[in-house]
mmCIF file of C-alpha atoms in Angstrom:
data_model
loop_
_atom_site.group_PDB
_atom_site.id
_atom_site.type_symbol
_atom_site.label_atom_id
_atom_site.label_comp_id
_atom_site.label_asym_id
_atom_site.label_seq_id
_atom_site.Cartn_x
_atom_site.Cartn_y
_atom_site.Cartn_z
ATOM 1 C CA MET A 120 0.381 0.264 -0.203
ATOM 2 C CA SER A 121 0.890 3.804 0.141
ATOM 3 C CA GLY A 122 0.260 6.868 1.586
ATOM 4 C CA GLU A 123 -2.146 7.426 -0.828
ATOM 5 C CA ALA A 124 -4.511 3.834 -0.100
ATOM 6 C CA TYR A 125 -3.660 4.625 4.212
ATOM 7 C CA ARG A 126 -5.313 8.088 3.469
ATOM 8 C CA ALA A 127 -8.004 6.370 1.779
ATOM 9 C CA LEU A 128 -8.399 3.885 4.294
ATOM 10 C CA ALA A 129 -8.516 6.240 6.822
ATOM 11 C CA ASP A 130 -11.442 8.019 5.282
ATOM 12 C CA ASP A 131 -13.425 4.702 4.659
ATOM 13 C CA ILE A 132 -13.387 4.326 8.150
ATOM 14 C CA ARG A 133 -14.081 7.575 9.279
ATOM 15 C CA ASP A 134 -17.285 7.480 6.830
ATOM 16 C CA ALA A 135 -17.692 4.505 7.975
ATOM 17 C CA VAL A 136 -17.974 5.376 11.863
ATOM 18 C CA ALA A 137 -20.278 8.548 11.042
ATOM 19 C CA THR A 138 -22.240 6.278 9.422
ATOM 20 C CA GLY A 139 -22.519 3.464 11.532
ATOM 21 C CA ARG A 140 -21.584 1.464 9.187
ATOM 22 C CA TRP A 141 -19.448 -0.714 12.074
ATOM 23 C CA ASP A 142 -18.738 -4.006 9.990
ATOM 24 C CA GLU A 143 -17.123 -1.791 7.366
ATOM 25 C CA ALA A 144 -15.319 0.211 9.607
ATOM 26 C CA ASP A 145 -14.163 -3.342 11.794
ATOM 27 C CA ALA A 146 -12.540 -4.927 8.545
ATOM 28 C CA ASP A 147 -10.675 -1.289 7.421
ATOM 29 C CA LEU A 148 -9.628 -1.528 10.695
ATOM 30 C CA ASP A 149 -8.359 -4.346 10.221
ATOM 31 C CA THR A 150 -6.764 -3.945 7.197
ATOM 32 C CA PHE A 151 -4.943 -0.809 8.906
ATOM 33 C CA ALA A 152 -3.684 -3.490 11.381
ATOM 34 C CA GLU A 153 -2.415 -6.134 9.216
ATOM 35 C CA GLU A 154 -0.469 -2.993 7.182
ATOM 36 C CA ALA A 155 0.903 -1.759 10.339
ATOM 37 C CA ALA A 156 1.703 -5.004 11.288
ATOM 38 C CA LEU A 157 3.412 -6.021 7.650
ATOM 39 C CA CYS A 158 5.339 -2.859 7.376
ATOM 40 C CA LEU A 159 6.802 -3.127 10.857
ATOM 41 C CA VAL A 160 8.159 -6.393 10.024
ATOM 42 C CA GLN A 161 9.707 -5.563 6.363
ATOM 43 C CA ASP A 162 11.123 -2.729 8.080
ATOM 44 C CA ARG A 163 8.935 0.317 5.678
ATOM 45 C CA THR A 164 10.105 2.811 7.256
ATOM 46 C CA ALA A 165 8.849 5.540 5.006
ATOM 47 C CA ASP A 166 5.325 3.351 4.841
ATOM 48 C CA ILE A 167 5.350 3.231 8.789
ATOM 49 C CA ALA A 168 5.898 6.729 8.863
ATOM 50 C CA ALA A 169 2.772 7.086 6.634
ATOM 51 C CA LEU A 170 0.376 4.694 8.124
ATOM 52 C CA ALA A 171 1.423 6.669 11.621
ATOM 53 C CA ARG A 172 0.550 10.232 9.925
ATOM 54 C CA GLU A 173 -2.829 8.779 9.143
ATOM 55 C CA VAL A 174 -3.510 6.410 11.959
ATOM 56 C CA ALA A 175 -3.035 9.714 13.853
ATOM 57 C CA ARG A 176 -5.272 11.953 11.588
ATOM 58 C CA CYS A 177 -7.874 9.272 11.427
ATOM 59 C CA HIS A 178 -8.428 9.074 15.292
ATOM 60 C CA THR A 179 -7.799 13.154 15.528
ATOM 61 C CA ALA A 180 -10.976 13.279 12.885
ATOM 62 C CA LEU A 181 -13.305 11.205 15.360
ATOM 63 C CA THR A 182 -12.321 12.289 19.055
ATOM 64 C CA LEU A 183 -13.704 15.801 16.961
ATOM 65 C CA ARG A 184 -17.043 14.800 16.667
ATOM 66 C CA GLU A 185 -19.246 15.960 18.869
ATOM 67 C CA VAL A 186 -21.675 12.566 18.718
ATOM 68 C CA ARG A 187 -19.899 9.864 20.038
ATOM 69 C CA GLY A 188 -21.900 6.522 21.084
ATOM 70 C CA ALA A 189 -19.935 3.420 22.424
ATOM 71 C CA GLU A 190 -19.561 1.569 19.280
ATOM 72 C CA ALA A 191 -17.700 4.820 17.844
ATOM 73 C CA MET A 192 -15.622 5.171 21.247
ATOM 74 C CA HIS A 193 -14.775 1.032 20.667
ATOM 75 C CA ARG A 194 -13.329 1.722 16.992
ATOM 76 C CA LEU A 195 -11.668 5.142 18.925
ATOM 77 C CA GLY A 196 -9.575 2.097 21.177
ATOM 78 C CA GLN A 197 -9.037 -0.057 18.481
ATOM 79 C CA LEU A 198 -7.413 3.399 16.369
ATOM 80 C CA ARG A 199 -5.650 3.876 19.512
ATOM 81 C CA ALA A 200 -4.053 0.483 19.967
ATOM 82 C CA ILE A 201 -2.949 0.330 16.108
ATOM 83 C CA ALA A 202 -1.027 3.610 16.747
ATOM 84 C CA ALA A 203 0.495 2.233 20.159
ATOM 85 C CA MET A 204 1.470 -1.067 18.040
ATOM 86 C CA ILE A 205 3.723 1.401 15.653
ATOM 87 C CA ALA A 206 4.729 3.458 18.489
ATOM 88 C CA ALA A 207 6.473 1.013 19.984
ATOM 89 C CA GLY A 208 7.850 -0.578 16.876
ATOM 90 C CA ARG A 209 9.034 2.245 16.071
ATOM 91 C CA ALA A 210 10.739 2.862 19.196
ATOM 92 C CA ASN A 211 12.327 -0.476 19.410
ATOM 93 C CA ARG A 212 14.623 -0.163 15.925
ATOM 94 C CA PRO A 213 18.340 -1.097 15.957
ATOM 95 C CA ALA A 214 20.327 1.455 16.345
ATOM 96 C CA ARG A 215 21.762 2.697 12.958
ATOM 97 C CA SER A 216 25.154 1.610 12.075
ATOM 98 C CA GLU A 217 28.274 3.905 12.303
ATOM 99 C CA ALA A 218 28.700 4.168 8.672
ATOM 100 C CA ALA A 219 24.842 5.656 8.032
ATOM 101 C CA LEU A 220 25.431 8.179 10.976
ATOM 102 C CA THR A 221 28.389 9.821 9.869
ATOM 103 C CA GLN A 222 27.802 9.652 6.350
ATOM 104 C CA ALA A 223 28.650 13.071 5.012
ATOM 105 C CA GLY A 224 25.559 15.932 4.596
ATOM 106 C CA THR A 225 23.306 14.067 7.526
ATOM 107 C CA PRO A 226 22.666 15.965 10.647
ATOM 108 C CA THR A 227 23.948 12.891 12.178
ATOM 109 C CA ALA A 228 27.382 13.367 10.894
ATOM 110 C CA ALA A 229 27.245 17.571 11.137
ATOM 111 C CA VAL A 230 26.793 16.984 15.432
ATOM 112 C CA LEU A 231 29.572 14.531 15.247
ATOM 113 C CA ARG A 232 31.534 17.101 13.623
ATOM 114 C CA ALA A 233 30.753 19.359 15.938
ATOM 115 C CA LEU A 234 31.407 17.436 19.004
ATOM 116 C CA ALA A 235 35.394 16.621 17.209
ATOM 117 C CA ASP A 236 36.967 19.034 19.681
ATOM 118 C CA GLY A 237 35.029 18.866 22.803
ATOM 119 C CA ALA A 238 31.696 18.381 24.446
ATOM 120 C CA LYS A 239 29.157 20.773 23.817
ATOM 121 C CA SER A 240 25.211 21.844 24.725
ATOM 122 C CA GLY A 241 22.498 21.104 22.876
ATOM 123 C CA PRO A 242 22.444 25.504 22.136
ATOM 124 C CA ALA A 243 25.797 25.062 21.396
ATOM 125 C CA LEU A 244 25.292 21.979 18.597
ATOM 126 C CA VAL A 245 22.557 24.391 16.858
ATOM 127 C CA GLU A 246 25.149 27.652 16.935
ATOM 128 C CA ALA A 247 28.101 24.941 15.764
ATOM 129 C CA THR A 248 26.175 23.507 13.414
ATOM 130 C CA GLY A 249 23.192 25.623 11.851
ATOM 131 C CA LEU A 250 20.972 22.730 12.010
ATOM 132 C CA SER A 251 17.723 23.532 13.468
ATOM 133 C CA HIS A 252 17.063 22.647 17.564
ATOM 134 C CA ASP A 253 14.465 20.023 15.969
ATOM 135 C CA ALA A 254 17.791 18.512 13.861
ATOM 136 C CA VAL A 255 19.932 18.310 16.672
ATOM 137 C CA ALA A 256 17.410 16.947 19.148
ATOM 138 C CA ARG A 257 16.625 14.284 16.819
ATOM 139 C CA ALA A 258 20.352 13.229 15.796
ATOM 140 C CA LEU A 259 21.094 13.056 19.874
ATOM 141 C CA PRO A 260 19.100 10.049 20.347
ATOM 142 C CA GLU A 261 20.537 8.345 17.413
ATOM 143 C CA LEU A 262 24.017 8.874 18.386
ATOM 144 C CA ARG A 263 23.433 7.795 21.785
ATOM 145 C CA ALA A 264 21.772 4.501 21.035
ATOM 146 C CA ALA A 265 24.847 3.739 18.688
ATOM 147 C CA GLY A 266 26.878 4.668 21.650
ATOM 148 C CA LEU A 267 29.046 7.308 19.378
ATOM 149 C CA VAL A 268 27.720 10.424 22.123
ATOM 150 C CA ARG A 269 27.282 10.119 25.855
ATOM 151 C CA SER A 270 25.202 12.850 27.146
ATOM 152 C CA TRP A 271 24.768 14.170 30.891
ATOM 153 C CA PRO A 272 23.280 16.769 32.851
ATOM 154 C CA ALA A 273 24.816 19.829 33.814
ATOM 155 C CA GLY A 274 22.622 22.037 35.594
ATOM 156 C CA ARG A 275 20.003 23.214 33.178
ATOM 157 C CA LEU A 276 21.643 22.036 30.282
ATOM 158 C CA VAL A 277 22.475 18.900 28.869
ATOM 159 C CA MET A 278 26.174 18.718 27.825
ATOM 160 C CA ASN A 279 26.977 16.030 25.006
ATOM 161 C CA GLU A 280 31.006 14.698 23.700
ATOM 162 C CA ARG A 281 32.002 12.027 21.382
ATOM 163 C CA THR A 282 33.017 8.911 22.791
ATOM 164 C CA THR A 283 34.617 7.185 19.618
ATOM 165 C CA VAL A 284 35.817 8.682 16.886
ATOM 166 C CA ALA A 285 34.817 8.146 13.120
ATOM 167 C CA GLU A 286 37.220 6.636 10.152
#
């Protein structure tokens, strides 16, 4: 499936719940859950991200409905369970290889280069790399998971330093 197919499926679920077509909603929710499991098992990262967005969009749309009976609430619970499965699968991904993290032009490589001359705080990394706060905040957990950076609290800041030197 593709991002467009996930969007259509989410729209179908929303429409089925809005009109009380519970069997149809359940069938589409089953498809969502099966596709989420396949994406996680097959490590289809882009599909997982697209699926996560559509599950969240569908859940939000259904949550904002004014009238919600027991049947609709049950389907919201199913969407929450699918979202939780996707989140858990994404959280348990193995760390990317050092080669991937040090690849030129990536935010992780920029952070590692900035740490080459010593420990820096998050704001200092933003300044040294020219990356956004968000990009640095996303890069650091990956680098820590791979064992390339260690971090520790220092007052109100968190300091980060290289633990290995890239070839």
